[in-house]
Amino acid sequence: MIKAKIISATAAEGQIRIYACIATQLCEDARATHQLSKGVTVAFGRFITGAALMAGMMKNEDEVLTLQMKGDGPVNTMTVTANPQVEVKGYVTHPDVEGFDTDKIGSLIGEGQLSVIKDIGLKEPYIGTSPIITGEIAEDLTYYYAMSEQIPTSIALGVQVSDAGRVTLAGGFVLQLMPFADERLVTQLEQLLAKSDSVIDIIESGNDAKGLILHLLKDFDPQFLGEKPLAYVCDCSHQKVSQALLAIGEKDLKELKEEEEVEVKCDFCNKTYTFSSDEIATLLDYALDKKIL
Ligand SMILES: [Zn+2]
């Protein structure tokens, strides 16, 4: 199987920057991990593809990007975390919401807020927020860039699912204009993007990520910069989950200690970790000793 990649390029003598990927496997892995319904597969697939592209744009090797969309629709909250190596993972509050058309998924999310959290290892992470505009994801991320980062950005994301609910195609691109971009180019691009085929149509006609960029920007002399692999990866471990357990606080940990065995499920990959009451007691003693709680 071909490894999925994010391809980056510049065009129009550096005035345009673009990142594109095919994310079929990423979205199918997310669907299978969380047993997502068809509508949620499309919504979460677009969200996780958008997050992967944004992570692919990060320069700092220690940066961790978290995107969260919290709305009043039946899905409630979608969360995705990605690192610059484009290892992506996420979860949805209600993965099995049925009865939504895969062409129009905005009402699954409803009205609410998009948060973009960039943790670069400083004390306080950067948090940018913007309102959810349509819930169709690409528009919401585009609006975030315009509002919070003041960068003219065009994002397109597409996820196609089969009748059985599997992801058959997925991909997208993030296109940005540099601050020095010429006004005429802005108008030309707007017209081009307005009449462009959908991402799914472009991929379906046999294009990979490079082909997607060439299809969009063939008149603007695209220059390819590089590539990064992307995959659905959860790096949880017994150790990490035990650290996370400390967050529930002293009172709850003392209650858990009374149980014979405690099962903790990783939200990102659904793997279950089992802790004996002795382990909980050791953890509690350690935390009290180090004054973590
Ligand atoms: Zn996990």
mmCIF file of C-alpha atoms and ligand atoms in Angstrom:
data_model
loop_
_atom_site.group_PDB
_atom_site.id
_atom_site.type_symbol
_atom_site.label_atom_id
_atom_site.label_comp_id
_atom_site.label_asym_id
_atom_site.label_seq_id
_atom_site.Cartn_x
_atom_site.Cartn_y
_atom_site.Cartn_z
ATOM 1 C CA MET A 1 0.000 0.000 0.000
ATOM 2 C CA ILE A 2 1.214 3.507 -0.820
ATOM 3 C CA LYS A 3 2.041 5.506 2.292
ATOM 4 C CA ALA A 4 -0.153 8.596 2.653
ATOM 5 C CA LYS A 5 1.731 11.880 2.391
ATOM 6 C CA ILE A 6 1.211 15.584 2.736
ATOM 7 C CA ILE A 7 2.778 17.362 -0.227
ATOM 8 C CA SER A 8 3.724 21.029 -0.009
ATOM 9 C CA ALA A 9 4.405 23.464 -2.815
ATOM 10 C CA THR A 10 4.649 27.140 -3.625
ATOM 11 C CA ALA A 11 3.290 28.746 -6.762
ATOM 12 C CA ALA A 12 3.105 32.112 -8.527
ATOM 13 C CA GLU A 13 6.695 32.922 -7.538
ATOM 14 C CA GLY A 14 6.128 32.229 -3.871
ATOM 15 C CA GLN A 15 2.914 34.190 -3.520
ATOM 16 C CA ILE A 16 0.898 30.988 -3.002
ATOM 17 C CA ARG A 17 1.629 28.226 -0.517
ATOM 18 C CA ILE A 18 -0.301 24.952 -0.707
ATOM 19 C CA TYR A 19 -0.450 21.706 1.291
ATOM 20 C CA ALA A 20 -2.401 18.759 -0.085
ATOM 21 C CA CYS A 21 -2.990 15.141 0.909
ATOM 22 C CA ILE A 22 -4.925 12.013 0.162
ATOM 23 C CA ALA A 23 -6.334 10.899 3.520
ATOM 24 C CA THR A 24 -8.402 7.835 2.637
ATOM 25 C CA GLN A 25 -6.530 5.493 4.990
ATOM 26 C CA LEU A 26 -6.394 8.089 7.794
ATOM 27 C CA CYS A 27 -10.166 8.580 7.671
ATOM 28 C CA GLU A 28 -10.897 4.850 7.325
ATOM 29 C CA ASP A 29 -8.667 4.119 10.355
ATOM 30 C CA ALA A 30 -10.541 6.779 12.340
ATOM 31 C CA ARG A 31 -13.892 5.317 11.246
ATOM 32 C CA ALA A 32 -12.908 1.764 12.148
ATOM 33 C CA THR A 33 -11.364 2.774 15.495
ATOM 34 C CA HIS A 34 -14.477 4.609 16.661
ATOM 35 C CA GLN A 35 -17.156 2.743 14.702
ATOM 36 C CA LEU A 36 -18.372 6.031 13.249
ATOM 37 C CA SER A 37 -21.758 6.246 11.532
ATOM 38 C CA LYS A 38 -21.798 7.433 7.892
ATOM 39 C CA GLY A 39 -22.550 11.088 8.627
ATOM 40 C CA VAL A 40 -20.035 11.249 11.478
ATOM 41 C CA THR A 41 -17.413 9.562 9.258
ATOM 42 C CA VAL A 42 -17.738 12.449 6.808
ATOM 43 C CA ALA A 43 -17.680 15.146 9.513
ATOM 44 C CA PHE A 44 -14.864 13.647 11.547
ATOM 45 C CA GLY A 45 -12.947 12.585 8.424
ATOM 46 C CA ARG A 46 -12.959 16.156 7.113
ATOM 47 C CA PHE A 47 -11.951 17.459 10.542
ATOM 48 C CA ILE A 48 -9.078 15.022 10.975
ATOM 49 C CA THR A 49 -7.874 15.681 7.390
ATOM 50 C CA GLY A 50 -7.925 19.436 8.060
ATOM 51 C CA ALA A 51 -5.982 18.922 11.293
ATOM 52 C CA ALA A 52 -3.435 16.719 9.497
ATOM 53 C CA LEU A 53 -2.838 19.425 6.875
ATOM 54 C CA MET A 54 -2.478 22.090 9.570
ATOM 55 C CA ALA A 55 -0.011 19.871 11.460
ATOM 56 C CA GLY A 56 1.900 19.357 8.224
ATOM 57 C CA MET A 57 2.341 23.134 8.069
ATOM 58 C CA MET A 58 3.960 23.360 11.525
ATOM 59 C CA LYS A 59 7.621 24.239 11.651
ATOM 60 C CA ASN A 60 8.479 23.574 15.281
ATOM 61 C CA GLU A 61 9.346 19.908 15.906
ATOM 62 C CA ASP A 62 7.977 19.976 19.476
ATOM 63 C CA GLU A 63 4.666 21.538 18.605
ATOM 64 C CA VAL A 64 1.409 19.716 19.301
ATOM 65 C CA LEU A 65 -1.743 20.899 17.600
ATOM 66 C CA THR A 66 -5.194 20.210 19.022
ATOM 67 C CA LEU A 67 -8.397 21.155 17.245
ATOM 68 C CA GLN A 68 -11.742 21.002 18.941
ATOM 69 C CA MET A 69 -15.175 21.664 17.557
ATOM 70 C CA LYS A 70 -17.919 21.926 20.131
ATOM 71 C CA GLY A 71 -21.435 22.507 18.899
ATOM 72 C CA ASP A 72 -25.041 22.102 19.980
ATOM 73 C CA GLY A 73 -25.704 19.400 17.344
ATOM 74 C CA PRO A 74 -26.024 15.650 18.146
ATOM 75 C CA VAL A 75 -22.294 14.922 17.714
ATOM 76 C CA ASN A 76 -21.462 17.403 20.493
ATOM 77 C CA THR A 77 -17.650 17.569 20.394
ATOM 78 C CA MET A 78 -14.927 16.425 17.996
ATOM 79 C CA THR A 79 -11.313 16.554 19.168
ATOM 80 C CA VAL A 80 -8.179 15.901 17.109
ATOM 81 C CA THR A 81 -4.524 16.055 18.126
ATOM 82 C CA ALA A 82 -1.600 15.985 15.707
ATOM 83 C CA ASN A 83 2.164 16.456 15.887
ATOM 84 C CA PRO A 84 4.545 17.793 13.192
ATOM 85 C CA GLN A 85 5.350 14.205 12.147
ATOM 86 C CA VAL A 86 1.647 14.158 11.278
ATOM 87 C CA GLU A 87 0.667 11.398 13.636
ATOM 88 C CA VAL A 88 -2.992 12.151 14.094
ATOM 89 C CA LYS A 89 -5.549 10.859 16.592
ATOM 90 C CA GLY A 90 -8.918 12.001 17.826
ATOM 91 C CA TYR A 91 -12.343 11.168 19.212
ATOM 92 C CA VAL A 92 -15.973 12.170 18.995
ATOM 93 C CA THR A 93 -18.454 12.452 21.869
ATOM 94 C CA HIS A 94 -21.282 10.693 19.981
ATOM 95 C CA PRO A 95 -19.741 8.599 17.170
ATOM 96 C CA ASP A 96 -22.889 6.700 16.205
ATOM 97 C CA VAL A 97 -25.384 9.458 15.330
ATOM 98 C CA GLU A 98 -27.510 8.142 12.447
ATOM 99 C CA GLY A 99 -29.916 9.631 9.948
ATOM 100 C CA PHE A 100 -27.793 12.378 8.416
ATOM 101 C CA ASP A 101 -27.173 12.973 4.752
ATOM 102 C CA THR A 102 -23.455 12.654 3.980
ATOM 103 C CA ASP A 103 -23.751 15.621 1.566
ATOM 104 C CA LYS A 104 -24.860 18.001 4.252
ATOM 105 C CA ILE A 105 -23.325 17.372 7.637
ATOM 106 C CA GLY A 106 -23.423 20.869 9.153
ATOM 107 C CA SER A 107 -26.353 20.152 11.459
ATOM 108 C CA LEU A 108 -24.474 17.218 13.005
ATOM 109 C CA ILE A 109 -22.210 19.784 14.647
ATOM 110 C CA GLY A 110 -24.672 22.654 14.962
ATOM 111 C CA GLU A 111 -23.711 26.039 16.295
ATOM 112 C CA GLY A 112 -20.770 26.512 18.582
ATOM 113 C CA GLN A 113 -17.067 27.132 18.672
ATOM 114 C CA LEU A 114 -13.895 25.948 16.997
ATOM 115 C CA SER A 115 -10.743 26.039 19.131
ATOM 116 C CA VAL A 116 -7.201 25.695 17.847
ATOM 117 C CA ILE A 117 -4.646 24.955 20.544
ATOM 118 C CA LYS A 118 -0.946 25.096 19.703
ATOM 119 C CA ASP A 119 1.303 23.751 22.409
ATOM 120 C CA ILE A 120 4.948 24.533 21.727
ATOM 121 C CA GLY A 121 6.149 23.490 25.168
ATOM 122 C CA LEU A 122 5.790 26.912 26.793
ATOM 123 C CA LYS A 123 3.869 27.343 30.034
ATOM 124 C CA GLU A 124 0.698 28.526 28.352
ATOM 125 C CA PRO A 125 -0.366 27.109 24.990
ATOM 126 C CA TYR A 126 -1.646 29.427 22.257
ATOM 127 C CA ILE A 127 -5.440 29.153 21.980
ATOM 128 C CA GLY A 128 -7.325 30.670 19.056
ATOM 129 C CA THR A 129 -11.082 30.434 18.686
ATOM 130 C CA SER A 130 -13.698 31.262 16.108
ATOM 131 C CA PRO A 131 -17.413 30.543 15.775
ATOM 132 C CA ILE A 132 -18.612 27.555 13.763
ATOM 133 C CA ILE A 133 -19.948 29.037 10.514
ATOM 134 C CA THR A 134 -21.583 26.138 8.661
ATOM 135 C CA GLY A 135 -20.385 22.978 10.428
ATOM 136 C CA GLU A 136 -19.215 21.698 7.032
ATOM 137 C CA ILE A 137 -15.645 21.899 8.472
ATOM 138 C CA ALA A 138 -13.626 23.376 5.559
ATOM 139 C CA GLU A 139 -15.546 26.673 5.776
ATOM 140 C CA ASP A 140 -15.096 26.731 9.538
ATOM 141 C CA LEU A 141 -11.324 26.233 9.337
ATOM 142 C CA THR A 142 -11.077 28.849 6.552
ATOM 143 C CA TYR A 143 -12.962 31.309 8.728
ATOM 144 C CA TYR A 144 -10.650 30.549 11.646
ATOM 145 C CA TYR A 145 -7.606 31.498 9.542
ATOM 146 C CA ALA A 146 -9.235 34.725 8.398
ATOM 147 C CA MET A 147 -10.367 35.728 11.906
ATOM 148 C CA SER A 148 -7.666 34.465 14.246
ATOM 149 C CA GLU A 149 -4.542 34.396 12.120
ATOM 150 C CA GLN A 150 -5.489 36.995 9.498
ATOM 151 C CA ILE A 151 -4.138 34.843 6.674
ATOM 152 C CA PRO A 152 -6.203 34.616 3.476
ATOM 153 C CA THR A 153 -6.727 30.865 3.233
ATOM 154 C CA SER A 154 -8.793 28.544 1.131
ATOM 155 C CA ILE A 155 -9.451 25.051 2.466
ATOM 156 C CA ALA A 156 -11.229 22.187 0.747
ATOM 157 C CA LEU A 157 -11.825 18.810 2.377
ATOM 158 C CA GLY A 158 -13.686 15.806 1.055
ATOM 159 C CA VAL A 159 -14.636 12.380 2.394
ATOM 160 C CA GLN A 160 -16.553 9.818 0.357
ATOM 161 C CA VAL A 161 -18.178 6.799 2.017
ATOM 162 C CA SER A 162 -19.529 3.602 0.465
ATOM 163 C CA ASP A 163 -23.063 2.287 1.060
ATOM 164 C CA ALA A 164 -21.567 0.012 3.723
ATOM 165 C CA GLY A 165 -20.089 3.079 5.443
ATOM 166 C CA ARG A 166 -16.414 2.566 4.643
ATOM 167 C CA VAL A 167 -14.238 5.456 3.516
ATOM 168 C CA THR A 168 -13.581 5.044 -0.206
ATOM 169 C CA LEU A 169 -11.824 8.367 -0.859
ATOM 170 C CA ALA A 170 -10.688 11.307 1.243
ATOM 171 C CA GLY A 171 -8.357 14.232 0.862
ATOM 172 C CA GLY A 172 -7.990 17.956 0.873
ATOM 173 C CA PHE A 173 -5.837 21.011 0.564
ATOM 174 C CA VAL A 174 -4.967 24.208 2.402
ATOM 175 C CA LEU A 175 -3.988 27.087 0.127
ATOM 176 C CA GLN A 176 -2.630 30.336 1.550
ATOM 177 C CA LEU A 177 -1.700 33.669 0.057
ATOM 178 C CA MET A 178 1.420 35.401 1.262
ATOM 179 C CA PRO A 179 1.040 38.969 2.566
ATOM 180 C CA PHE A 180 2.831 40.373 -0.500
ATOM 181 C CA ALA A 181 0.473 38.636 -2.974
ATOM 182 C CA ASP A 182 -0.661 40.838 -5.826
ATOM 183 C CA GLU A 183 -4.351 41.889 -5.934
ATOM 184 C CA ARG A 184 -4.784 40.525 -9.446
ATOM 185 C CA LEU A 185 -3.626 37.088 -8.316
ATOM 186 C CA VAL A 186 -6.154 37.153 -5.475
ATOM 187 C CA THR A 187 -8.994 37.746 -7.935
ATOM 188 C CA GLN A 188 -7.674 35.127 -10.375
ATOM 189 C CA LEU A 189 -7.469 32.529 -7.599
ATOM 190 C CA GLU A 190 -10.928 33.333 -6.281
ATOM 191 C CA GLN A 191 -12.380 32.762 -9.741
ATOM 192 C CA LEU A 192 -10.365 29.578 -10.221
ATOM 193 C CA LEU A 193 -11.396 28.070 -6.887
ATOM 194 C CA ALA A 194 -15.043 29.045 -7.362
ATOM 195 C CA LYS A 195 -15.308 26.982 -10.554
ATOM 196 C CA SER A 196 -12.923 24.189 -9.516
ATOM 197 C CA ASP A 197 -14.082 20.557 -9.311
ATOM 198 C CA SER A 198 -14.575 19.168 -5.792
ATOM 199 C CA VAL A 199 -11.598 17.540 -4.084
ATOM 200 C CA ILE A 200 -13.315 14.159 -4.362
ATOM 201 C CA ASP A 201 -13.868 14.605 -8.114
ATOM 202 C CA ILE A 202 -10.206 15.551 -8.598
ATOM 203 C CA ILE A 203 -8.960 12.523 -6.610
ATOM 204 C CA GLU A 204 -11.512 10.211 -8.215
ATOM 205 C CA SER A 205 -10.160 11.047 -11.644
ATOM 206 C CA GLY A 206 -6.855 9.463 -10.607
ATOM 207 C CA ASN A 207 -4.882 12.278 -8.982
ATOM 208 C CA ASP A 208 -2.633 11.790 -5.965
ATOM 209 C CA ALA A 209 -1.684 14.744 -3.694
ATOM 210 C CA LYS A 210 0.824 16.047 -6.249
ATOM 211 C CA GLY A 211 -1.735 15.679 -9.015
ATOM 212 C CA LEU A 212 -4.257 17.588 -6.897
ATOM 213 C CA ILE A 213 -1.849 20.537 -6.644
ATOM 214 C CA LEU A 214 -1.044 20.405 -10.370
ATOM 215 C CA HIS A 215 -4.747 20.226 -11.221
ATOM 216 C CA LEU A 216 -5.491 23.342 -9.163
ATOM 217 C CA LEU A 217 -2.415 25.443 -9.849
ATOM 218 C CA LYS A 218 -1.166 24.330 -13.274
ATOM 219 C CA ASP A 219 -1.322 27.934 -14.535
ATOM 220 C CA PHE A 220 0.739 29.243 -11.601
ATOM 221 C CA ASP A 221 3.967 27.279 -12.013
ATOM 222 C CA PRO A 222 3.877 25.137 -8.847
ATOM 223 C CA GLN A 223 7.240 24.242 -7.275
ATOM 224 C CA PHE A 224 7.170 21.226 -4.986
ATOM 225 C CA LEU A 225 8.838 21.714 -1.607
ATOM 226 C CA GLY A 226 8.598 18.461 0.280
ATOM 227 C CA GLU A 227 6.478 15.732 1.763
ATOM 228 C CA LYS A 228 5.553 14.317 5.155
ATOM 229 C CA PRO A 229 3.907 10.983 5.915
ATOM 230 C CA LEU A 230 0.566 11.010 7.733
ATOM 231 C CA ALA A 231 -1.152 8.274 9.710
ATOM 232 C CA TYR A 232 -3.650 7.601 12.471
ATOM 233 C CA VAL A 233 -1.376 6.817 15.409
ATOM 234 C CA CYS A 234 -2.104 6.611 19.121
ATOM 235 C CA ASP A 235 0.970 6.548 21.338
ATOM 236 C CA CYS A 236 -0.832 5.660 24.574
ATOM 237 C CA SER A 237 0.786 3.332 27.107
ATOM 238 C CA HIS A 238 0.107 1.988 30.592
ATOM 239 C CA GLN A 239 2.501 4.647 31.914
ATOM 240 C CA LYS A 240 0.782 7.541 30.093
ATOM 241 C CA VAL A 241 -2.678 6.386 31.122
ATOM 242 C CA SER A 242 -1.563 6.159 34.763
ATOM 243 C CA GLN A 243 -0.334 9.773 34.532
ATOM 244 C CA ALA A 244 -3.690 10.783 33.098
ATOM 245 C CA LEU A 245 -5.436 8.936 35.955
ATOM 246 C CA LEU A 246 -3.873 11.356 38.441
ATOM 247 C CA ALA A 247 -5.993 14.112 36.909
ATOM 248 C CA ILE A 248 -9.159 12.710 38.515
ATOM 249 C CA GLY A 249 -7.894 13.878 41.918
ATOM 250 C CA GLU A 250 -7.237 12.432 45.354
ATOM 251 C CA LYS A 251 -10.836 11.748 46.379
ATOM 252 C CA ASP A 252 -11.707 9.734 43.264
ATOM 253 C CA LEU A 253 -8.382 7.886 43.313
ATOM 254 C CA LYS A 254 -9.055 6.828 46.907
ATOM 255 C CA GLU A 255 -12.430 5.486 45.800
ATOM 256 C CA LEU A 256 -10.844 3.620 42.872
ATOM 257 C CA LYS A 257 -8.341 2.020 45.253
ATOM 258 C CA GLU A 258 -11.244 0.180 46.874
ATOM 259 C CA GLU A 259 -12.076 -1.552 43.576
ATOM 260 C CA GLU A 260 -10.448 -4.891 42.859
ATOM 261 C CA GLU A 261 -9.550 -3.832 39.341
ATOM 262 C CA VAL A 262 -9.989 -0.616 37.372
ATOM 263 C CA GLU A 263 -10.346 -0.454 33.607
ATOM 264 C CA VAL A 264 -9.404 2.753 31.826
ATOM 265 C CA LYS A 265 -10.109 3.194 28.133
ATOM 266 C CA CYS A 266 -7.964 5.414 25.900
ATOM 267 C CA ASP A 267 -10.313 7.935 24.236
ATOM 268 C CA PHE A 268 -8.184 8.079 21.089
ATOM 269 C CA CYS A 269 -7.835 4.389 20.210
ATOM 270 C CA ASN A 270 -10.242 2.601 22.600
ATOM 271 C CA LYS A 271 -7.507 0.357 23.995
ATOM 272 C CA THR A 272 -8.299 -0.731 27.552
ATOM 273 C CA TYR A 273 -5.731 -0.614 30.346
ATOM 274 C CA THR A 274 -6.261 -2.513 33.584
ATOM 275 C CA PHE A 275 -4.981 -1.296 36.944
ATOM 276 C CA SER A 276 -5.011 -3.458 40.072
ATOM 277 C CA SER A 277 -5.978 -1.886 43.378
ATOM 278 C CA ASP A 278 -2.301 -2.229 44.431
ATOM 279 C CA GLU A 279 -1.222 -0.201 41.396
ATOM 280 C CA ILE A 280 -3.780 2.501 42.194
ATOM 281 C CA ALA A 281 -2.529 2.574 45.793
ATOM 282 C CA THR A 282 1.094 2.956 44.615
ATOM 283 C CA LEU A 283 0.081 5.686 42.215
ATOM 284 C CA LEU A 284 -1.824 7.504 44.948
ATOM 285 C CA ASP A 285 1.109 7.249 47.398
ATOM 286 C CA TYR A 286 3.520 8.503 44.758
ATOM 287 C CA ALA A 287 1.281 11.469 43.884
ATOM 288 C CA LEU A 288 0.716 12.386 47.539
ATOM 289 C CA ASP A 289 4.446 12.093 48.239
ATOM 290 C CA LYS A 290 5.345 14.311 45.267
ATOM 291 C CA LYS A 291 2.452 16.646 46.115
ATOM 292 C CA ILE A 292 1.055 16.262 42.604
ATOM 293 C CA LEU A 293 -2.540 15.981 43.815
HETATM 294 ZN ZN ZN B 1 -4.625 5.128 22.696
#
